[in-house]
Amino acid sequence: ELKVEQNPLFLSMQEGKNYTIYCNYSTTSDRLYWYRQDPGKSLESLFVLLSNGAVKQEGRLMASLDTKARLSTLHITAAVHDLSATYFCAVDMSTGNQFYFGTGTSLTVIP
Amino acid sequence: GAGVSQTPSNKVTEKGKYVELRCDPISGHTALYWYRQSLGQGPEFLIYFQGTGAADDSGLPNDRFFAVRPEGSVSTLKIQRTERGDSAVYLCASSRDRVGEQFFGPGTRLTVL
């Protein structure tokens, strides 16, 4: 079974600061997804990364994928309060149809 | 356009009862997924449909769980003889194809007393 680990699990950061969330996974996959979840809400798709070296940016968030290292990063630039949420990465099994989600990173941006 | 919808939004049932959870995906999306999310955890994959067929049901925890998608659109997740451990939020997602981004519904919160 594929394992997906995120760190940190909890992150409290000040507005205006930068930080990176890491997503490591345990087996071969070329496809990785990032989602955001607000408390009591469903998941919102942020990024779809479909190949090694893929980099995508939207606003203050940038995601990248290194399939050789089995690592994806979600970088936050100049954080604002509206980014407070839980962020999940999800990995697509190359040899099957399952999606495995990480444990999530709960981000709180403090004014 | 309309997103993924799920009904009911909340379901409270007693241990041992049967429940059905419904998912209405985005029109034209051929791929449909069911997940279960417990408090403080990431979603756990249950089953994937491509069209009408269950392409992968390896995530279903046991034979009390079953899902159908008879016409390739609406899907129903069925749970027999519910147990307290089945309490969770059940999420449905759809996508245009196998590798596209998944659009999630609001979820059904199932509570088994």
Short mmCIF file of C-alpha atoms in Angstrom, two decimals:
data_model
loop_
_atom_site.label_atom_id
_atom_site.label_comp_id
_atom_site.label_asym_id
_atom_site.label_seq_id
_atom_site.Cartn_x
_atom_site.Cartn_y
_atom_site.Cartn_z
CA GLU A 1 0.00 0.00 0.00
CA LEU A 2 1.25 3.44 -0.86
CA LYS A 3 2.02 5.70 2.11
CA VAL A 4 1.70 9.46 1.81
CA GLU A 5 3.22 11.61 4.52
CA GLN A 6 2.88 15.33 4.92
CA ASN A 7 4.83 17.60 7.15
CA PRO A 8 4.32 19.55 9.11
CA LEU A 9 0.94 18.33 10.35
CA PHE A 10 0.23 21.68 11.98
CA LEU A 11 1.60 25.02 10.91
CA SER A 12 1.04 28.39 12.49
CA MET A 13 2.59 31.26 10.63
CA GLN A 14 2.41 35.02 10.63
CA GLU A 15 0.94 37.00 7.80
CA GLY A 16 3.54 38.00 5.27
CA LYS A 17 5.84 35.06 5.93
CA ASN A 18 6.84 32.27 3.54
CA TYR A 19 6.69 28.56 4.23
CA THR A 20 6.74 25.18 2.51
CA ILE A 21 4.61 22.10 3.10
CA TYR A 22 6.14 18.77 2.11
CA CYS A 23 4.47 15.67 0.75
CA ASN A 24 6.47 12.42 0.55
CA TYR A 25 5.14 9.20 -0.89
CA SER A 26 6.44 5.68 -0.81
CA THR A 27 6.08 4.23 -4.29
CA THR A 28 6.24 5.15 -7.94
CA SER A 29 3.72 7.69 -9.12
CA ASP A 30 3.73 10.36 -11.80
CA ARG A 31 0.61 12.16 -10.68
CA LEU A 32 0.06 14.24 -7.59
CA TYR A 33 -2.76 16.53 -6.54
CA TRP A 34 -3.13 19.25 -3.93
CA TYR A 35 -6.44 20.09 -2.26
CA ARG A 36 -7.64 22.62 0.27
CA GLN A 37 -10.31 21.93 2.87
CA ASP A 38 -11.95 24.57 5.05
CA PRO A 39 -13.48 23.45 8.37
CA GLY A 40 -16.75 21.61 7.84
CA LYS A 41 -16.45 21.92 4.07
CA SER A 42 -15.52 19.63 1.24
CA LEU A 43 -12.27 19.58 -0.72
CA GLU A 44 -11.30 22.14 -3.33
CA SER A 45 -8.81 21.22 -6.03
CA LEU A 46 -5.73 23.46 -6.09
CA PHE A 47 -3.18 21.83 -8.37
CA VAL A 48 -2.79 18.83 -10.64
CA LEU A 49 0.83 17.80 -11.26
CA LEU A 50 1.15 15.20 -13.98
CA SER A 51 4.86 14.82 -14.64
CA ASN A 52 8.29 15.01 -13.11
CA GLY A 53 9.42 18.59 -12.73
CA ALA A 54 5.91 20.01 -13.01
CA VAL A 55 5.48 23.38 -11.34
CA LYS A 56 2.22 25.26 -11.03
CA GLN A 57 1.43 28.57 -9.39
CA GLU A 58 -1.81 30.22 -8.41
CA GLY A 59 -1.69 33.42 -6.41
CA ARG A 60 0.43 32.94 -3.30
CA LEU A 61 0.66 29.16 -3.72
CA MET A 62 3.14 27.23 -5.83
CA ALA A 63 3.33 23.46 -6.13
CA SER A 64 6.08 21.30 -7.57
CA LEU A 65 6.67 17.61 -8.16
CA ASP A 66 9.89 15.59 -8.12
CA THR A 67 8.94 12.03 -8.99
CA LYS A 68 12.48 10.74 -8.59
CA ALA A 69 12.60 11.94 -4.99
CA ARG A 70 8.90 11.04 -4.53
CA LEU A 71 8.36 14.50 -3.17
CA SER A 72 5.99 17.36 -3.78
CA THR A 73 6.10 20.76 -2.17
CA LEU A 74 3.47 23.42 -1.66
CA HIS A 75 5.12 26.79 -1.15
CA ILE A 76 3.27 29.67 0.43
CA THR A 77 4.48 33.17 -0.30
CA ALA A 78 3.58 36.16 1.89
CA ALA A 79 0.81 34.33 3.72
CA VAL A 80 -2.54 35.98 4.33
CA HIS A 81 -5.29 34.98 6.76
CA ASP A 82 -7.51 33.67 3.94
CA LEU A 83 -5.04 30.85 3.36
CA SER A 84 -5.89 29.31 6.75
CA ALA A 85 -7.23 25.81 5.97
CA THR A 86 -6.13 22.19 5.85
CA TYR A 87 -4.08 21.22 2.81
CA PHE A 88 -3.95 17.67 1.49
CA CYS A 89 -1.77 16.09 -1.12
CA ALA A 90 -3.04 13.01 -2.92
CA VAL A 91 -1.08 10.52 -4.96
CA ASP A 92 -2.39 8.49 -7.84
CA MET A 93 -1.17 4.90 -7.98
CA SER A 94 0.54 4.37 -11.31
CA THR A 95 -0.45 0.73 -11.37
CA GLY A 96 -4.01 1.02 -10.22
CA ASN A 97 -6.91 3.35 -9.73
CA GLN A 98 -6.60 4.18 -6.07
CA PHE A 99 -5.89 7.65 -4.77
CA TYR A 100 -4.05 7.97 -1.50
CA PHE A 101 -4.36 11.16 0.52
CA GLY A 102 -1.83 12.46 2.98
CA THR A 103 -2.69 13.17 6.58
CA GLY A 104 -3.16 16.85 5.88
CA THR A 105 -1.42 20.02 7.05
CA SER A 106 -3.53 22.33 9.16
CA LEU A 107 -2.41 25.87 8.40
CA THR A 108 -3.27 28.85 10.57
CA VAL A 109 -2.16 32.29 9.43
CA ILE A 110 -1.99 34.76 12.29
CA PRO A 111 -2.48 38.47 11.63
CA GLY B 1 -22.63 24.84 -13.98
CA ALA B 2 -23.79 22.59 -11.20
CA GLY B 3 -21.17 20.89 -9.11
CA VAL B 4 -21.22 17.47 -7.52
CA SER B 5 -24.18 17.02 -5.23
CA GLN B 6 -24.70 14.48 -2.48
CA THR B 7 -27.78 13.52 -0.54
CA PRO B 8 -28.57 13.41 2.26
CA SER B 9 -26.20 15.92 3.83
CA ASN B 10 -26.64 14.22 7.19
CA LYS B 11 -27.81 10.74 8.05
CA VAL B 12 -28.29 9.38 11.55
CA THR B 13 -29.06 5.70 11.83
CA GLU B 14 -29.00 2.91 14.35
CA LYS B 15 -26.49 0.12 14.47
CA GLY B 16 -27.54 -2.72 12.21
CA LYS B 17 -29.62 -0.64 9.81
CA TYR B 18 -29.15 -0.26 6.06
CA VAL B 19 -28.30 3.11 4.49
CA GLU B 20 -27.96 4.48 0.98
CA LEU B 21 -25.93 7.54 0.11
CA ARG B 22 -26.40 9.23 -3.23
CA CYS B 23 -23.97 11.11 -5.46
CA ASP B 24 -24.87 13.15 -8.52
CA PRO B 25 -21.67 13.97 -10.43
CA ILE B 26 -20.95 16.81 -12.80
CA SER B 27 -22.63 16.16 -16.14
CA GLY B 28 -20.29 14.53 -18.63
CA HIS B 29 -17.79 13.33 -16.04
CA THR B 30 -17.06 9.68 -16.68
CA ALA B 31 -14.96 9.03 -13.59
CA LEU B 32 -16.59 8.88 -10.16
CA TYR B 33 -14.95 8.18 -6.79
CA TRP B 34 -16.20 7.50 -3.30
CA TYR B 35 -14.09 8.32 -0.24
CA ARG B 36 -14.59 8.16 3.50
CA GLN B 37 -13.15 10.81 5.78
CA SER B 38 -12.89 10.45 9.52
CA LEU B 39 -12.31 13.42 11.79
CA GLY B 40 -8.77 14.75 11.50
CA GLN B 41 -7.84 12.37 8.69
CA GLY B 42 -7.42 12.60 4.96
CA PRO B 43 -10.02 11.03 2.69
CA GLU B 44 -9.71 7.26 2.33
CA PHE B 45 -10.33 5.81 -1.13
CA LEU B 46 -13.26 3.40 -1.34
CA ILE B 47 -14.21 2.79 -4.98
CA TYR B 48 -13.71 4.18 -8.48
CA PHE B 49 -16.16 3.99 -11.38
CA GLN B 50 -15.31 4.55 -15.01
CA GLY B 51 -18.67 4.84 -16.70
CA THR B 52 -21.06 2.25 -15.36
CA GLY B 53 -18.52 -0.26 -14.12
CA ALA B 54 -16.63 -0.35 -10.86
CA ALA B 55 -13.10 -0.20 -12.18
CA ASP B 56 -11.58 -0.53 -8.73
CA ASP B 57 -13.39 -1.44 -5.52
CA SER B 58 -10.28 -2.39 -3.57
CA GLY B 59 -10.87 0.32 -0.98
CA LEU B 60 -14.22 -0.99 0.23
CA PRO B 61 -13.55 -2.13 3.80
CA ASN B 62 -15.70 -5.27 3.72
CA ASP B 63 -18.68 -6.86 2.01
CA ARG B 64 -21.17 -4.70 3.90
CA PHE B 65 -20.24 -1.89 1.53
CA PHE B 66 -21.43 -1.85 -2.06
CA ALA B 67 -21.77 0.85 -4.71
CA VAL B 68 -23.53 1.08 -8.03
CA ARG B 69 -23.67 3.47 -10.97
CA PRO B 70 -26.18 1.82 -13.29
CA GLU B 71 -26.43 4.49 -15.97
CA GLY B 72 -22.97 5.97 -15.73
CA SER B 73 -24.14 9.07 -13.93
CA VAL B 74 -25.69 8.97 -10.44
CA SER B 75 -24.04 6.61 -7.99
CA THR B 76 -25.32 5.09 -4.76
CA LEU B 77 -23.14 3.82 -1.94
CA LYS B 78 -24.94 1.18 0.09
CA ILE B 79 -23.97 0.08 3.57
CA GLN B 80 -25.61 -2.94 5.16
CA ARG B 81 -25.75 -3.77 8.87
CA THR B 82 -24.15 -0.47 9.81
CA GLU B 83 -21.67 -0.38 12.68
CA ARG B 84 -20.60 2.52 14.87
CA GLY B 85 -17.20 2.46 13.18
CA ASP B 86 -18.87 3.36 9.89
CA SER B 87 -19.55 6.86 11.22
CA ALA B 88 -17.67 9.32 9.01
CA VAL B 89 -18.16 11.83 6.22
CA TYR B 90 -18.62 10.07 2.89
CA LEU B 91 -17.33 12.11 -0.01
CA CYS B 92 -18.01 11.68 -3.69
CA ALA B 93 -15.88 13.18 -6.44
CA SER B 94 -16.08 13.20 -10.21
CA SER B 95 -13.65 14.04 -12.98
CA ARG B 96 -13.69 14.24 -16.76
CA ASP B 97 -11.38 11.29 -17.05
CA ARG B 98 -9.05 9.08 -15.08
CA VAL B 99 -6.26 11.63 -14.50
CA GLY B 100 -8.11 14.92 -14.38
CA GLU B 101 -8.73 16.98 -11.30
CA GLN B 102 -11.45 15.65 -9.08
CA PHE B 103 -14.35 17.84 -8.06
CA PHE B 104 -15.72 16.92 -4.66
CA GLY B 105 -19.26 17.04 -3.40
CA PRO B 106 -20.18 18.48 -0.01
CA GLY B 107 -20.26 15.03 1.60
CA THR B 108 -22.76 13.04 3.63
CA ARG B 109 -22.12 12.92 7.36
CA LEU B 110 -23.14 9.47 8.55
CA THR B 111 -23.63 8.87 12.24
CA VAL B 112 -24.33 5.36 13.47
CA LEU B 113 -25.70 5.26 17.01
#
